[in-house]
Amino acid sequence: ASEILYLARWEHIAVADRFPKFLLCVGGGDAALELFHRNEIEGLILEDGCDPFDIFRSIRELFTKFESIERRLLNTLIENRPIRDILNACAMFMECHVSLYGADFTLLGYSDIFLPDENDALWQQTVAERKCVVPMIPRDKIHAAPVSQKENPRSSYIELEDLPNLLNIGFDYGDSRIATMVFCQVEKPLNAHYQWLSDYIADIVHPVIMERYNTFLDMRNFFRTSVATALRYANTESTFLLSILTRLGWSINDDYQIVLIRLPSETRHVSHFLYNYENVFAGSYSDCIALRYEDYIVILLHGGACDALEQRKPALKKQLVTDNGIGSVGMRFCDFTQLRLQYDLSTLP
């Protein structure tokens, strides 16, 4: 199976008819290396005489180490931590420096662990100008051979003269580049084998990068996603979320009110139901947004839409009867940071 790492001695591998994709070979030297290349095997060739029990123990320790690092990264995402905390967690995987750049190569954030040497002029210039000064080389100009011929990583491995080795990977929305993450060698060497690991790290943080830095998203859809994230992690005080409020013309101390709608399970994921309830408040479109969260359609009313609620209740009830749904209306509140609390108070039994 492709997801299994096998361990075998060279004398057994040398006479085998078929080979696994991932293999630890004990002994064999150059002959084993030639066999690995010929059969596109990925793994390690260890010195003859290594104790299999020591090897198993080392493998177990590695898996434990990386599982702990991955959990640390996931926790920073769950807790909606600042981008520096997220990049610090990313840096732990390869024990290297990590930085994040926008589409215009503006420095969006960087890890404050495994920092480049204070005499690194390029990095000091990058920090001073808040802009990347290390060239981002197009993928078709990078000639580092992939470790496997069967698949190509999305990350690019770059070796530049007089500069540390780099790995970079882009975050794209359609044909548009949203951000680029750069892993920079500090003390522990980086090589092409880390390309799949940087791919894996990027896959984990991709949703957060898109949510925080994708300006191509429709602002209302972007706000829906951000509010759902804030409800999930009970974090409504992030600078980023509050900046979206400003872009919508809302502020943290405006009046807000929550209406929750529960529909039959077979209709919960039909998209037009979401907009049916926004249309109930069509006269206050700029002060109303509906989103899906848990088992509900959450209608967040702002300002004038709160004032219009009593007038719109007959239309709301009519829509609920049509959809065979039920609803609840929360209390009016004037502090956006209370959103999660007000949601909990509004939930249906």
XYZ file of C-alpha atoms in Angstrom:
349
model
C 0.000 0.000 0.000
C 1.286 3.489 -0.885
C 0.673 4.892 2.613
C 2.874 2.313 4.379
C 6.578 2.738 5.132
C 8.407 -0.602 4.825
C 11.658 -1.673 6.479
C 13.796 -4.454 4.990
C 17.406 -5.627 4.716
C 19.241 -5.283 1.415
C 19.587 -9.045 0.953
C 15.786 -9.314 0.889
C 15.276 -6.257 -1.304
C 17.886 -7.363 -3.862
C 15.921 -10.508 -4.784
C 12.402 -8.996 -4.653
C 10.149 -8.862 -7.729
C 8.114 -5.833 -6.604
C 8.939 -2.835 -4.469
C 6.938 -0.543 -2.205
C 6.783 3.195 -2.792
C 8.281 4.041 0.611
C 11.165 1.964 1.939
C 13.887 1.953 4.580
C 16.649 -0.302 3.315
C 19.329 -1.576 5.698
C 22.571 -1.999 3.757
C 23.135 -2.138 0.011
C 25.105 1.064 -0.495
C 25.446 2.162 -4.131
C 23.611 -0.916 -5.419
C 20.594 -0.021 -3.284
C 20.763 3.596 -4.452
C 20.735 2.488 -8.090
C 17.728 0.234 -7.392
C 15.902 3.098 -5.665
C 16.398 5.352 -8.692
C 15.485 2.656 -11.221
C 12.239 1.750 -9.445
C 11.350 5.281 -8.246
C 11.414 4.231 -4.588
C 11.386 6.949 -1.923
C 13.057 6.383 1.415
C 16.394 5.981 3.136
C 19.350 3.648 2.730
C 20.894 2.918 6.115
C 24.258 1.458 6.974
C 24.476 -2.309 7.157
C 24.303 -3.589 10.718
C 21.743 -1.047 12.011
C 19.538 -2.529 14.723
C 15.903 -2.772 13.466
C 14.606 -1.998 16.957
C 16.631 1.221 17.051
C 15.222 2.112 13.646
C 11.623 1.480 14.759
C 12.194 3.578 17.871
C 13.597 6.446 15.824
C 10.648 6.292 13.414
C 8.171 6.331 16.284
C 9.904 9.339 17.818
C 9.764 11.171 14.500
C 6.048 10.514 14.081
C 5.415 11.665 17.651
C 7.470 14.809 17.089
C 5.679 15.823 13.910
C 2.262 14.930 15.275
C 2.933 17.328 18.158
C 4.083 20.067 15.760
C 1.037 19.559 13.547
C -1.267 19.751 16.586
C 0.390 23.022 17.594
C -0.280 24.461 14.131
C -3.897 23.274 14.140
C -4.440 24.859 17.549
C -3.242 28.248 16.271
C -5.835 28.003 13.494
C -8.636 26.824 15.788
C -7.891 29.687 18.188
C -7.680 32.170 15.270
C -4.260 33.335 16.474
C -2.260 36.179 14.876
C -0.367 35.377 11.701
C 2.990 35.434 13.559
C 1.856 32.590 15.834
C 0.727 30.618 12.792
C 4.036 31.147 10.992
C 5.963 30.218 14.149
C 4.087 26.900 14.177
C 4.898 26.398 10.472
C 8.584 27.106 11.148
C 8.806 24.232 13.620
C 8.326 21.573 10.928
C 11.633 22.260 9.160
C 13.301 24.364 11.843
C 13.653 27.234 9.409
C 12.452 30.804 9.043
C 9.023 31.363 7.453
C 7.691 34.561 5.920
C 4.481 35.426 4.090
C 4.167 37.927 1.239
C 1.172 39.443 -0.517
C 0.493 39.510 -4.245
C 2.652 42.647 -4.520
C 5.369 41.000 -2.363
C 4.467 43.158 0.646
C 5.615 41.457 3.846
C 2.416 40.238 5.552
C 4.121 38.482 8.451
C 7.071 36.344 9.525
C 8.086 33.927 12.235
C 10.125 35.351 15.090
C 11.842 32.021 15.684
C 14.720 30.712 13.551
C 15.303 34.303 12.470
C 17.993 34.992 9.849
C 21.287 36.289 11.166
C 21.210 39.952 12.141
C 23.957 40.510 9.554
C 21.733 39.165 6.767
C 21.459 42.364 4.731
C 18.656 41.123 2.448
C 16.443 40.125 5.361
C 17.099 43.368 7.213
C 16.172 45.272 4.053
C 13.010 43.161 3.692
C 11.929 44.018 7.255
C 12.810 47.699 6.843
C 10.911 48.082 3.570
C 8.146 45.593 4.489
C 8.628 44.139 1.031
C 10.340 41.045 -0.351
C 13.752 41.730 -1.846
C 14.598 38.074 -2.573
C 13.583 37.253 -6.153
C 10.569 34.973 -6.631
C 11.748 32.846 -9.544
C 9.038 31.522 -11.888
C 8.517 27.777 -11.658
C 9.606 27.140 -15.264
C 13.042 28.566 -14.418
C 13.632 26.305 -11.456
C 15.575 23.182 -12.358
C 15.773 21.302 -9.078
C 14.776 17.754 -10.019
C 11.763 16.384 -8.130
C 12.502 13.498 -5.806
C 9.801 11.373 -7.449
C 9.095 11.172 -11.159
C 5.478 10.124 -10.555
C 4.280 13.382 -9.017
C 5.446 16.934 -8.841
C 5.168 19.093 -5.730
C 3.527 22.508 -5.896
C 6.331 24.044 -3.849
C 9.422 25.380 -5.558
C 12.900 24.598 -4.252
C 15.409 27.339 -5.022
C 19.175 27.481 -4.727
C 20.640 30.908 -5.351
C 24.299 31.858 -5.262
C 25.362 33.440 -1.949
C 21.856 33.029 -0.478
C 20.292 30.410 1.799
C 18.268 27.654 0.173
C 14.586 28.528 -0.155
C 11.241 26.832 -0.589
C 8.251 28.838 -1.665
C 4.635 27.989 -2.334
C 1.860 30.190 -3.651
C -1.735 30.581 -2.506
C -3.897 31.167 -5.559
C -7.522 32.121 -6.137
C -8.335 31.143 -9.707
C -5.607 32.721 -11.818
C -4.700 35.291 -9.179
C -1.865 34.967 -6.670
C -3.051 35.906 -3.176
C 0.075 35.230 -1.137
C 3.414 33.414 -1.180
C 4.941 31.571 1.752
C 8.736 31.324 1.875
C 10.722 28.825 3.965
C 14.299 30.001 4.381
C 17.230 27.874 5.533
C 18.872 29.144 8.720
C 20.950 26.401 10.308
C 19.294 23.102 9.406
C 19.730 22.470 5.653
C 16.763 22.663 3.291
C 16.628 20.478 0.199
C 14.177 19.362 -2.477
C 12.872 16.530 -0.289
C 11.048 19.131 1.816
C 8.843 20.218 -1.088
C 6.036 17.813 -0.174
C 6.214 18.861 3.456
C 5.809 22.522 2.516
C 2.865 21.484 0.302
C 1.321 19.751 3.293
C 1.814 22.774 5.561
C 0.296 25.064 2.924
C -2.770 22.814 2.632
C -3.341 23.137 6.389
C -3.120 26.943 6.488
C -4.752 27.573 3.093
C -8.277 28.356 4.428
C -6.931 30.945 6.884
C -4.704 32.599 4.272
C -7.667 32.838 1.891
C -9.955 34.199 4.592
C -7.524 36.836 5.787
C -5.867 38.013 2.583
C -8.074 37.206 -0.427
C -9.355 40.580 -1.631
C -10.866 39.029 -4.762
C -13.739 37.503 -2.815
C -17.099 39.268 -2.909
C -17.147 41.308 0.309
C -20.523 39.967 1.459
C -19.468 36.361 0.867
C -16.161 37.139 2.540
C -18.026 38.556 5.531
C -20.247 35.461 5.708
C -17.167 33.262 5.942
C -15.540 35.538 8.511
C -18.622 35.653 10.750
C -18.982 31.858 10.608
C -15.325 31.538 11.614
C -15.793 34.046 14.435
C -18.807 32.090 15.737
C -16.945 28.795 15.521
C -13.925 29.990 17.467
C -15.751 32.559 19.630
C -13.337 35.229 18.404
C -15.085 38.430 17.333
C -12.347 40.849 18.371
C -9.801 40.168 15.635
C -8.502 43.291 13.924
C -9.118 41.650 10.572
C -12.818 40.955 11.202
C -13.379 44.438 12.559
C -11.747 45.889 9.442
C -14.348 44.075 7.328
C -17.096 45.693 9.414
C -15.618 49.054 8.481
C -15.570 48.157 4.787
C -19.281 47.319 5.049
C -19.959 50.657 6.706
C -20.665 49.005 10.093
C -18.919 49.561 13.402
C -18.385 47.526 16.550
C -20.849 49.508 18.715
C -23.752 49.691 16.259
C -27.051 47.949 16.953
C -27.221 44.256 16.002
C -29.797 41.482 16.237
C -29.770 37.807 15.345
C -32.583 35.803 13.760
C -32.080 32.038 13.587
C -33.884 29.837 11.090
C -34.002 26.052 11.255
C -35.195 24.246 8.143
C -35.866 20.539 7.479
C -32.590 18.632 7.128
C -33.115 17.872 3.427
C -33.156 21.597 2.591
C -30.281 22.841 4.754
C -27.721 22.809 1.973
C -29.909 24.200 -0.839
C -28.363 27.562 -1.628
C -31.442 29.545 -2.591
C -32.977 29.194 0.891
C -30.201 31.416 2.238
C -31.122 34.222 -0.123
C -34.876 33.770 0.443
C -34.372 35.034 3.988
C -32.103 37.880 2.952
C -34.849 38.904 0.530
C -37.303 39.200 3.430
C -35.176 42.192 4.425
C -34.618 43.379 0.852
C -35.416 46.970 1.813
C -32.489 46.880 4.245
C -30.071 44.883 2.081
C -26.977 46.792 3.174
C -27.894 46.161 6.840
C -28.607 42.437 6.635
C -26.533 39.372 5.880
C -27.477 35.688 6.062
C -25.093 32.783 6.458
C -25.149 29.094 7.312
C -23.745 27.988 10.644
C -24.261 24.640 12.357
C -27.933 23.684 11.827
C -29.158 27.205 11.214
C -29.477 29.993 8.749
C -28.196 32.941 10.782
C -29.605 36.320 9.795
C -27.466 39.112 11.215
C -29.351 42.412 11.281
C -27.592 45.740 11.608
C -28.843 49.233 12.325
C -31.888 49.995 10.193
C -32.665 46.314 9.631
C -33.148 45.917 13.405
C -35.641 48.801 13.302
C -37.469 47.157 10.386
C -37.766 43.724 12.046
C -41.280 44.197 13.434
C -42.497 45.376 10.043
C -40.884 42.392 8.287
C -42.142 39.719 10.711
C -45.282 38.855 8.639
C -43.107 38.224 5.556
C -40.669 36.233 7.696
C -43.452 34.055 9.114
C -44.867 33.499 5.616
C -41.456 32.341 4.361
C -41.085 29.994 7.338
C -44.491 28.417 6.618
C -43.536 28.000 2.946
C -40.260 26.293 3.882
C -41.714 24.298 6.805
C -39.156 25.954 9.067
C -39.041 27.469 12.531
C -37.277 30.554 13.796
C -36.201 32.499 16.839
C -35.396 36.159 17.333
C -32.571 37.202 19.631
C -32.261 40.312 21.736
C -30.973 43.528 20.284
C -27.394 44.258 21.329
C -24.913 47.045 20.667
C -21.521 45.360 20.916
C -20.403 43.180 18.026
C -18.008 41.278 20.281
C -21.087 39.772 21.987
C -22.006 37.962 18.765
C -21.229 34.446 19.995
C -23.031 35.028 23.300
C -26.123 36.389 21.555
C -26.071 33.454 19.130
C -26.038 31.002 22.037
C -28.935 32.828 23.694
C -30.935 32.682 20.455
C -30.503 28.990 19.673
C -33.597 26.847 19.470
C -34.166 23.895 21.860
